[in-house]
Coordinates of C-alpha atoms and ligand atoms in Angstrom, one line a residue:
M1 CA 0.0 0.0 0.0
L2 CA 1.1 3.5 -0.7
E3 CA 2.1 5.3 2.5
L4 CA 3.1 8.9 3.3
H5 CA 5.5 9.6 6.1
D6 CA 7.7 12.7 6.5
N7 CA 6.6 14.0 3.1
T8 CA 7.8 10.8 1.4
Y9 CA 5.6 8.4 -0.4
T10 CA 6.6 4.7 -0.1
L11 CA 5.5 1.3 -1.2
Q12 CA 6.5 -1.6 1.1
N13 CA 9.0 1.0 2.6
I14 CA 10.6 1.8 -0.7
P15 CA 10.5 5.5 -1.5
I16 CA 8.6 6.0 -4.8
A17 CA 11.2 8.7 -5.7
D18 CA 13.9 6.0 -5.6
L19 CA 12.0 3.8 -8.0
A20 CA 11.6 6.8 -10.4
E21 CA 15.3 7.4 -10.1
R22 CA 16.3 3.7 -10.5
Y23 CA 14.1 2.8 -13.5
G24 CA 13.2 6.1 -15.1
L25 CA 9.8 7.4 -16.0
P26 CA 7.1 6.7 -17.1
L27 CA 6.9 3.5 -15.1
Y28 CA 4.3 0.9 -14.0
V29 CA 4.8 -0.3 -10.4
Y30 CA 2.8 -3.2 -8.8
D31 CA 2.5 -4.1 -5.2
A32 CA 2.3 -7.9 -4.7
D33 CA 0.9 -7.5 -1.1
T34 CA -2.2 -5.8 -2.5
M35 CA -2.8 -8.5 -5.0
K36 CA -2.4 -11.2 -2.3
R37 CA -4.8 -9.3 0.0
Q38 CA -7.4 -9.2 -2.7
F39 CA -6.9 -12.8 -3.6
D40 CA -7.2 -13.8 0.1
N41 CA -10.4 -11.6 0.5
L42 CA -12.1 -13.5 -2.3
T43 CA -10.9 -16.9 -1.2
N44 CA -12.0 -16.3 2.4
A45 CA -15.4 -15.1 1.4
F46 CA -16.1 -18.5 -0.2
S47 CA -14.2 -20.8 2.1
G48 CA -17.4 -22.8 2.6
L49 CA -17.5 -23.9 -1.0
N50 CA -15.2 -25.6 -3.4
M51 CA -14.3 -22.3 -5.0
K52 CA -11.7 -21.7 -7.7
V53 CA -10.3 -18.4 -8.8
K54 CA -9.4 -18.0 -12.5
Y55 CA -7.4 -14.8 -12.7
A56 CA -8.5 -12.8 -15.9
C57 CA -5.1 -12.1 -17.3
K58 CA -6.2 -9.6 -19.9
A59 CA -6.2 -7.1 -17.0
L60 CA -2.4 -7.5 -16.4
N61 CA -0.5 -10.2 -18.3
N62 CA 3.1 -10.0 -17.2
L63 CA 4.6 -13.5 -16.8
A64 CA 6.0 -12.7 -13.3
I65 CA 2.5 -11.8 -12.1
L66 CA 0.9 -14.8 -13.7
S67 CA 3.4 -17.0 -12.0
M68 CA 2.7 -15.4 -8.7
F69 CA -1.0 -16.0 -9.0
R70 CA -0.3 -19.6 -10.0
A71 CA 1.8 -20.0 -6.8
W72 CA -1.1 -18.7 -4.8
G73 CA -3.3 -21.4 -6.2
S74 CA -5.1 -19.5 -8.8
G75 CA -6.1 -20.7 -12.2
L76 CA -6.3 -18.5 -15.3
D77 CA -9.0 -16.9 -17.4
T78 CA -8.0 -16.3 -21.0
V79 CA -9.7 -14.8 -24.1
S80 CA -7.2 -15.5 -26.8
I81 CA -4.9 -18.3 -27.8
Q82 CA -1.9 -16.0 -27.1
E83 CA -3.1 -15.6 -23.5
V84 CA -3.5 -19.4 -23.2
E85 CA 0.2 -19.7 -24.4
L86 CA 1.3 -17.1 -21.8
G87 CA -0.5 -19.1 -19.1
L88 CA 1.2 -22.3 -20.1
L89 CA 4.5 -20.5 -20.1
A90 CA 3.8 -19.2 -16.6
G91 CA 3.4 -22.8 -15.6
F92 CA -0.4 -23.2 -15.3
A93 CA -1.7 -26.7 -15.9
P94 CA -3.9 -26.7 -19.0
Q95 CA -6.9 -27.9 -17.0
N96 CA -6.6 -24.8 -14.8
I97 CA -6.9 -22.5 -17.7
I98 CA -10.3 -21.5 -19.1
Y99 CA -10.4 -20.1 -22.6
T100 CA -13.4 -17.8 -23.2
P101 CA -13.1 -16.4 -26.7
N102 CA -15.6 -14.3 -28.6
C103 CA -15.8 -14.2 -32.4
V104 CA -12.5 -16.0 -32.9
S105 CA -11.9 -18.5 -35.7
F106 CA -12.7 -22.2 -35.2
E107 CA -9.1 -23.0 -35.9
E108 CA -8.1 -21.0 -32.8
I109 CA -10.6 -23.0 -30.7
Q110 CA -9.1 -26.2 -32.1
Q111 CA -5.6 -25.0 -31.1
A112 CA -6.9 -24.5 -27.5
V113 CA -8.4 -28.0 -27.5
A114 CA -5.0 -29.4 -28.6
L115 CA -3.4 -27.6 -25.7
G116 CA -5.9 -29.2 -23.3
V117 CA -7.5 -26.2 -21.7
V118 CA -11.1 -25.7 -20.6
I119 CA -13.2 -24.4 -23.5
N120 CA -16.0 -22.0 -23.0
I121 CA -18.3 -21.5 -26.0
D122 CA -20.4 -18.4 -26.4
N123 CA -22.2 -18.9 -29.7
L124 CA -24.6 -21.6 -31.0
S125 CA -23.0 -21.9 -34.4
V126 CA -19.6 -22.5 -32.7
L127 CA -21.2 -25.0 -30.4
E128 CA -22.6 -26.9 -33.3
K129 CA -19.2 -27.0 -35.0
F130 CA -17.6 -28.1 -31.8
G131 CA -20.1 -30.9 -31.4
N132 CA -19.7 -31.9 -35.0
T133 CA -15.9 -32.0 -34.5
Y134 CA -15.5 -33.5 -31.0
G135 CA -18.9 -35.0 -30.1
G136 CA -18.6 -36.1 -26.5
S137 CA -14.8 -36.7 -26.7
Y138 CA -13.9 -33.2 -25.4
P139 CA -16.1 -31.5 -22.9
C140 CA -17.0 -27.8 -23.1
C141 CA -18.5 -25.1 -21.0
V142 CA -21.2 -22.8 -22.4
R143 CA -21.4 -19.1 -21.7
I144 CA -25.0 -18.0 -21.0
N145 CA -26.2 -14.4 -21.3
P146 CA -28.8 -14.1 -18.5
H147 CA -29.6 -10.5 -19.7
I148 CA -29.1 -8.9 -16.4
L149 CA -27.6 -5.5 -16.4
A150 CA -24.4 -4.7 -14.5
G151 CA -23.6 -1.1 -13.7
G152 CA -20.9 0.9 -15.5
N153 CA -21.0 2.5 -18.9
Y154 CA -21.8 1.0 -22.3
H155 CA -18.3 -0.4 -23.0
L156 CA -18.3 -2.4 -19.8
Q157 CA -21.7 -4.0 -20.1
T158 CA -21.9 -7.5 -21.6
G159 CA -25.2 -8.8 -20.3
H160 CA -27.7 -6.5 -22.2
I161 CA -30.0 -7.7 -25.0
D162 CA -27.8 -6.6 -27.9
S163 CA -24.6 -7.7 -26.4
K164 CA -22.3 -9.8 -28.6
F165 CA -21.4 -12.0 -25.7
G166 CA -22.9 -15.3 -24.6
I167 CA -25.7 -17.5 -25.7
S168 CA -29.1 -16.0 -24.7
V169 CA -30.8 -17.9 -21.9
Y170 CA -33.9 -17.7 -24.2
Q171 CA -32.0 -19.9 -26.7
L172 CA -31.7 -22.7 -24.1
R173 CA -33.9 -25.1 -26.0
H174 CA -31.9 -24.6 -29.2
L175 CA -28.7 -25.1 -27.2
L176 CA -30.0 -28.4 -25.7
R177 CA -31.0 -29.7 -29.1
I178 CA -27.4 -29.2 -30.3
V179 CA -26.0 -30.8 -27.2
K180 CA -28.3 -33.8 -27.6
T181 CA -27.7 -34.2 -31.4
Y182 CA -23.9 -34.4 -31.0
S183 CA -23.9 -36.2 -27.6
M184 CA -21.9 -33.4 -26.2
K185 CA -20.5 -33.3 -22.7
I186 CA -21.2 -29.9 -21.0
N187 CA -18.9 -29.6 -18.0
G188 CA -19.7 -26.0 -17.0
L189 CA -22.0 -23.1 -17.2
H190 CA -20.7 -19.6 -17.3
M191 CA -21.9 -16.0 -17.1
H192 CA -19.9 -12.8 -17.2
S193 CA -22.2 -9.9 -17.2
G194 CA -19.5 -7.2 -17.4
S195 CA -17.3 -5.1 -15.3
D196 CA -18.5 -3.0 -12.4
I197 CA -21.2 -4.9 -10.7
L198 CA -22.7 -2.8 -7.9
D199 CA -24.0 -5.4 -5.5
A200 CA -24.6 -9.0 -4.6
G201 CA -28.1 -8.7 -6.1
V202 CA -26.9 -8.8 -9.7
F203 CA -24.9 -11.9 -9.0
L204 CA -27.7 -13.6 -7.2
Q205 CA -30.1 -12.8 -10.0
G206 CA -27.7 -14.2 -12.6
A207 CA -27.1 -17.2 -10.3
E208 CA -30.8 -18.1 -10.1
I209 CA -30.9 -18.1 -13.9
L210 CA -27.9 -20.3 -14.2
F211 CA -29.1 -22.7 -11.5
D212 CA -32.3 -23.1 -13.4
A213 CA -30.5 -23.8 -16.6
A214 CA -28.1 -26.2 -14.9
K215 CA -30.9 -28.7 -14.3
N216 CA -30.7 -29.6 -18.0
F217 CA -27.0 -30.5 -17.8
P218 CA -26.3 -33.7 -15.8
E219 CA -22.5 -33.7 -16.3
L220 CA -21.5 -30.3 -14.9
Q221 CA -18.3 -30.0 -12.9
F222 CA -18.5 -26.2 -12.2
I223 CA -20.5 -23.1 -12.5
D224 CA -18.4 -20.0 -13.4
F225 CA -19.8 -16.6 -12.4
G226 CA -17.2 -14.6 -14.3
S227 CA -16.4 -11.3 -12.7
G228 CA -17.3 -7.6 -12.6
F229 CA -16.4 -7.0 -9.0
K230 CA -16.1 -3.3 -8.4
V231 CA -13.1 -1.7 -6.7
P232 CA -12.9 1.9 -5.5
Y233 CA -11.4 4.4 -8.0
K234 CA -12.7 7.4 -6.1
D235 CA -12.9 8.0 -2.4
D236 CA -16.7 7.8 -2.3
D237 CA -17.1 4.9 -4.8
V238 CA -19.5 2.1 -4.0
V239 CA -17.6 -1.2 -4.0
T240 CA -18.7 -4.8 -4.2
D241 CA -19.1 -6.1 -0.7
I242 CA -17.2 -9.4 -1.1
P243 CA -18.0 -10.9 2.3
D244 CA -21.7 -10.1 1.8
L245 CA -21.6 -11.6 -1.6
G246 CA -19.8 -14.6 -0.2
R247 CA -22.4 -15.2 2.5
K248 CA -25.4 -14.9 0.2
L249 CA -24.0 -16.8 -2.8
T250 CA -22.6 -19.6 -0.6
E251 CA -26.1 -20.1 0.8
S252 CA -27.9 -20.2 -2.6
F253 CA -25.1 -22.3 -4.2
R254 CA -25.4 -24.9 -1.4
E255 CA -29.1 -25.1 -1.9
F256 CA -28.6 -25.5 -5.6
C257 CA -26.1 -28.3 -5.1
T258 CA -28.5 -30.1 -2.9
D259 CA -31.2 -29.9 -5.6
Y260 CA -28.7 -30.8 -8.3
G261 CA -27.7 -33.9 -6.3
R262 CA -23.9 -33.3 -6.3
E263 CA -21.5 -30.7 -5.1
L264 CA -20.1 -28.6 -7.9
E265 CA -17.2 -26.2 -8.0
I266 CA -17.9 -22.5 -8.1
W267 CA -15.5 -20.4 -10.2
F268 CA -14.8 -16.7 -10.5
E269 CA -12.7 -14.8 -13.0
P270 CA -11.7 -11.5 -11.5
G271 CA -9.3 -9.3 -13.3
K272 CA -9.8 -5.8 -12.0
Y273 CA -10.6 -6.9 -8.4
L274 CA -7.3 -8.7 -8.1
V275 CA -4.9 -6.2 -9.6
S276 CA -6.4 -2.8 -10.1
E277 CA -5.4 -1.3 -6.7
S278 CA -2.0 -2.9 -6.8
G279 CA -0.9 -0.8 -9.7
Y280 CA 0.7 2.7 -9.7
F281 CA 1.6 4.5 -12.9
L282 CA 4.4 7.1 -12.4
V283 CA 4.9 9.9 -14.9
K284 CA 7.0 13.1 -15.0
T285 CA 5.5 16.5 -15.4
N286 CA 7.1 18.0 -18.5
V287 CA 5.3 21.4 -18.7
I288 CA 3.0 23.6 -16.8
K289 CA 0.9 25.5 -19.3
Q290 CA -1.3 28.4 -18.3
T291 CA -4.0 29.2 -20.8
V292 CA -6.8 31.7 -20.7
S293 CA -9.1 29.1 -19.1
T294 CA -7.1 26.6 -17.2
V295 CA -3.7 25.4 -16.0
F296 CA -2.5 22.3 -17.8
A297 CA 0.0 19.8 -16.3
G298 CA 1.5 18.1 -19.3
V299 CA 3.1 14.8 -18.5
D300 CA 5.5 12.4 -20.4
S301 CA 2.8 9.9 -21.1
G302 CA -0.7 9.8 -22.6
Q303 CA -3.4 7.6 -24.0
N304 CA -0.6 5.4 -25.4
H305 CA 0.2 4.2 -21.8
L306 CA -3.1 4.6 -19.8
I307 CA -6.1 4.9 -22.0
R308 CA -8.9 4.2 -19.5
P309 CA -9.6 7.9 -18.8
M310 CA -10.0 8.7 -22.5
F311 CA -11.6 5.4 -23.6
Y312 CA -14.0 4.7 -20.7
D313 CA -14.2 8.1 -19.0
A314 CA -12.5 6.4 -16.1
Y315 CA -11.5 8.3 -13.0
H316 CA -8.0 7.7 -11.7
R317 CA -6.8 9.4 -8.5
I318 CA -3.6 11.3 -9.0
I319 CA -1.0 12.0 -6.4
N320 CA 1.9 14.5 -6.6
I321 CA 4.8 12.3 -5.3
S322 CA 7.3 15.1 -5.4
N323 CA 5.4 17.8 -3.5
P324 CA 2.9 16.2 -1.1
S325 CA 2.5 19.3 1.1
G326 CA 2.3 21.8 -1.7
T327 CA -0.5 24.3 -1.7
P328 CA -3.5 22.7 -3.6
R329 CA -4.3 24.2 -7.0
V330 CA -6.5 23.1 -9.8
Y331 CA -5.0 21.4 -12.9
S332 CA -6.0 19.6 -16.0
V333 CA -3.6 16.7 -16.4
V334 CA -3.0 15.9 -20.0
G335 CA -0.7 13.7 -22.1
Y336 CA 1.9 14.4 -24.7
I337 CA 0.1 12.6 -27.6
C338 CA -1.3 14.6 -30.5
E339 CA -4.8 14.0 -29.5
T340 CA -6.9 15.5 -26.7
D341 CA -5.6 12.9 -24.3
T342 CA -6.9 14.3 -21.0
F343 CA -6.2 12.2 -17.9
A344 CA -8.2 14.5 -15.6
W345 CA -10.0 17.8 -15.8
D346 CA -9.9 20.3 -13.0
R347 CA -8.2 18.1 -10.5
R348 CA -7.1 19.6 -7.2
L349 CA -3.5 18.6 -6.6
P350 CA -0.7 19.9 -4.3
E351 CA 1.1 22.5 -6.4
V352 CA 2.6 20.7 -9.5
R353 CA 5.9 22.0 -10.7
E354 CA 7.7 21.0 -13.9
E355 CA 9.8 17.8 -13.3
D356 CA 7.4 16.7 -10.5
T357 CA 6.5 13.0 -10.5
L358 CA 2.8 12.3 -10.6
C359 CA 1.3 8.9 -9.7
F360 CA -2.0 7.5 -11.1
L361 CA -3.7 5.1 -8.8
N362 CA -5.7 1.9 -9.8
A363 CA -3.3 1.4 -12.6
G364 CA -2.9 -2.3 -12.2
A365 CA -5.8 -3.4 -14.4
Y366 CA -6.1 -2.5 -18.1
G367 CA -3.2 -0.1 -17.9
F368 CA -0.1 -1.7 -19.4
T369 CA -2.1 -4.3 -21.3
M370 CA -4.1 -1.7 -23.2
S371 CA -1.0 0.4 -24.0
S372 CA 0.2 1.0 -27.5
N373 CA 3.1 2.5 -29.5
Y374 CA 0.9 5.4 -30.8
N375 CA 3.0 8.4 -31.8
S376 CA 5.9 5.9 -32.0
R377 CA 6.4 6.1 -28.3
F378 CA 7.9 3.3 -26.2
R379 CA 5.9 1.3 -23.8
P380 CA 7.0 1.9 -20.2
A381 CA 8.9 -0.5 -18.0
E382 CA 7.1 -2.6 -15.3
V383 CA 8.4 -3.2 -11.7
L384 CA 7.0 -5.6 -9.2
I385 CA 7.5 -5.1 -5.5
V386 CA 7.4 -8.4 -3.6
N387 CA 8.6 -9.1 0.0
G388 CA 9.9 -5.5 0.3
Q389 CA 12.1 -5.8 -2.8
D390 CA 11.6 -4.2 -6.2
H391 CA 12.1 -6.3 -9.3
L392 CA 12.2 -5.1 -13.0
I393 CA 9.7 -7.4 -14.7
R394 CA 9.6 -5.7 -18.1
K395 CA 12.2 -3.5 -19.7
R396 CA 11.3 -0.2 -21.2
E397 CA 11.0 -0.4 -25.0
T398 CA 13.6 1.0 -27.3
M399 CA 13.8 2.0 -30.9
D400 CA 14.4 -1.6 -31.8
D401 CA 10.9 -2.5 -30.6
I402 CA 9.4 0.2 -32.8
L403 CA 11.4 -1.1 -35.8
R404 CA 10.8 -4.8 -35.1
N405 CA 9.0 -6.5 -38.0
Q406 CA 9.2 -3.4 -40.3
I407 CA 10.6 -4.2 -43.7
S408 CA 11.9 -1.5 -45.9
I409 CA 11.7 -1.7 -49.6
D410 CA 14.2 -0.7 -52.2
E411 CA 14.0 3.0 -53.1
K412 CA 14.3 2.1 -56.8
I413 CA 11.0 0.3 -56.6
V414 CA 9.3 3.3 -54.9
F415 CA 10.7 5.8 -57.5
A416 CA 10.0 3.5 -60.5
G417 CA 6.4 4.6 -60.3
N418 CA 7.2 8.3 -60.4
K419 CA 8.7 8.5 -63.8
Ligands
PLP1 C1 -12.6 -9.3 -18.9 C2 -13.2 -10.6 -18.4 C3 -13.1 -10.9 -17.0 C4 -12.5 -9.9 -16.0 O1 -13.3 -8.8 -15.8 P1 -12.9 -7.7 -14.7 O2 -13.9 -6.7 -14.7 O3 -11.5 -7.2 -14.9 O4 -12.9 -8.4 -13.4 C5 -13.6 -12.1 -16.6 N1 -14.1 -13.0 -17.5 C6 -14.2 -12.7 -18.9 C7 -14.8 -13.7 -19.8 C8 -13.7 -11.5 -19.3 O5 -13.8 -11.2 -20.6

């Protein structure tokens, strides 16, 4: 956790300023203690059930972090064959990896089958192809869209009626016909109604729908409730009450298992919940620019490194690491990209001076993994703090990374057309 003593911000007793000095800026820093705390919170809330965590690695996919989650007993949630491969490289057993693709080619699904991972199918035509190809020889899970609405904005909702995700619960009869025709073995039911679920109520609603559907599938091994747990980004944010959810869902899951006649596993696939708060994105203030209407703090980063504020309108708290006790003033914090890449409008911060280090909070989830090379900028380095020690887990990119895979063509060919 970030702490402030004697005007110095530290993580696990390491001054942030030292990290900035040692590794340069911009820099992603992750605190392993916070990830472990979140992992334990979730595990403890469901200690009464056979619960399995499948960490959604699209949130933060560094191998060092994947390995850490594996060591803690987590499985992995993946959405592409490349994520599956990363998981295998990090040492996850194939059966502990669930692959939940959407609109990928059937060839990619076949590759995942060849690697032995748990397959989650979210479309009837794919289910039919899968049945036609594998029959009952390779089990699969089906992703149901229960059409319940999670909170959050449009991008983050996946349960609504025109969502591209999942097989509508109203298509259950069609689904069952396919399963029967091809003698398929359905080992799991899944729902993931999107990020930012406000309360246990949404989960329980979805749960009832899945429990009802489950009666039609006698060979289930697990029910996967996906994710969407909300973490605080602002001081007054409403967050998912995990112990409360644990109590309520444990009770209804127990009842369901009694009805079903067998104890099933209950799975969750959190991304944001496990890693968001562990991440800190450090940037340097390049310029302070006073215009007629506002004061801009322009930093050495932008939408290329942390796109959530621009893409989702996400709020990220900002801290002035270099001047904690400065007189508060109002700034618009913007990036260096040739776009309107505004991190924050009218933010009250301790006086920001040129060269000051600013820190974005909640930068662990969908920060680095959504970064790009736009404007031919390098992606930042990543540092993991574990047991009081900082470790570089990804080098800063260099010009070689920008040039990798580019192939120049002979100028004579280019000019031949100009004659
Ligand atoms: C993105 C995703 C998750 C993780 O969502 P968070 O909001 O980060 O917890 C889980 N499951 C699936 C299938 C996903 O696509």
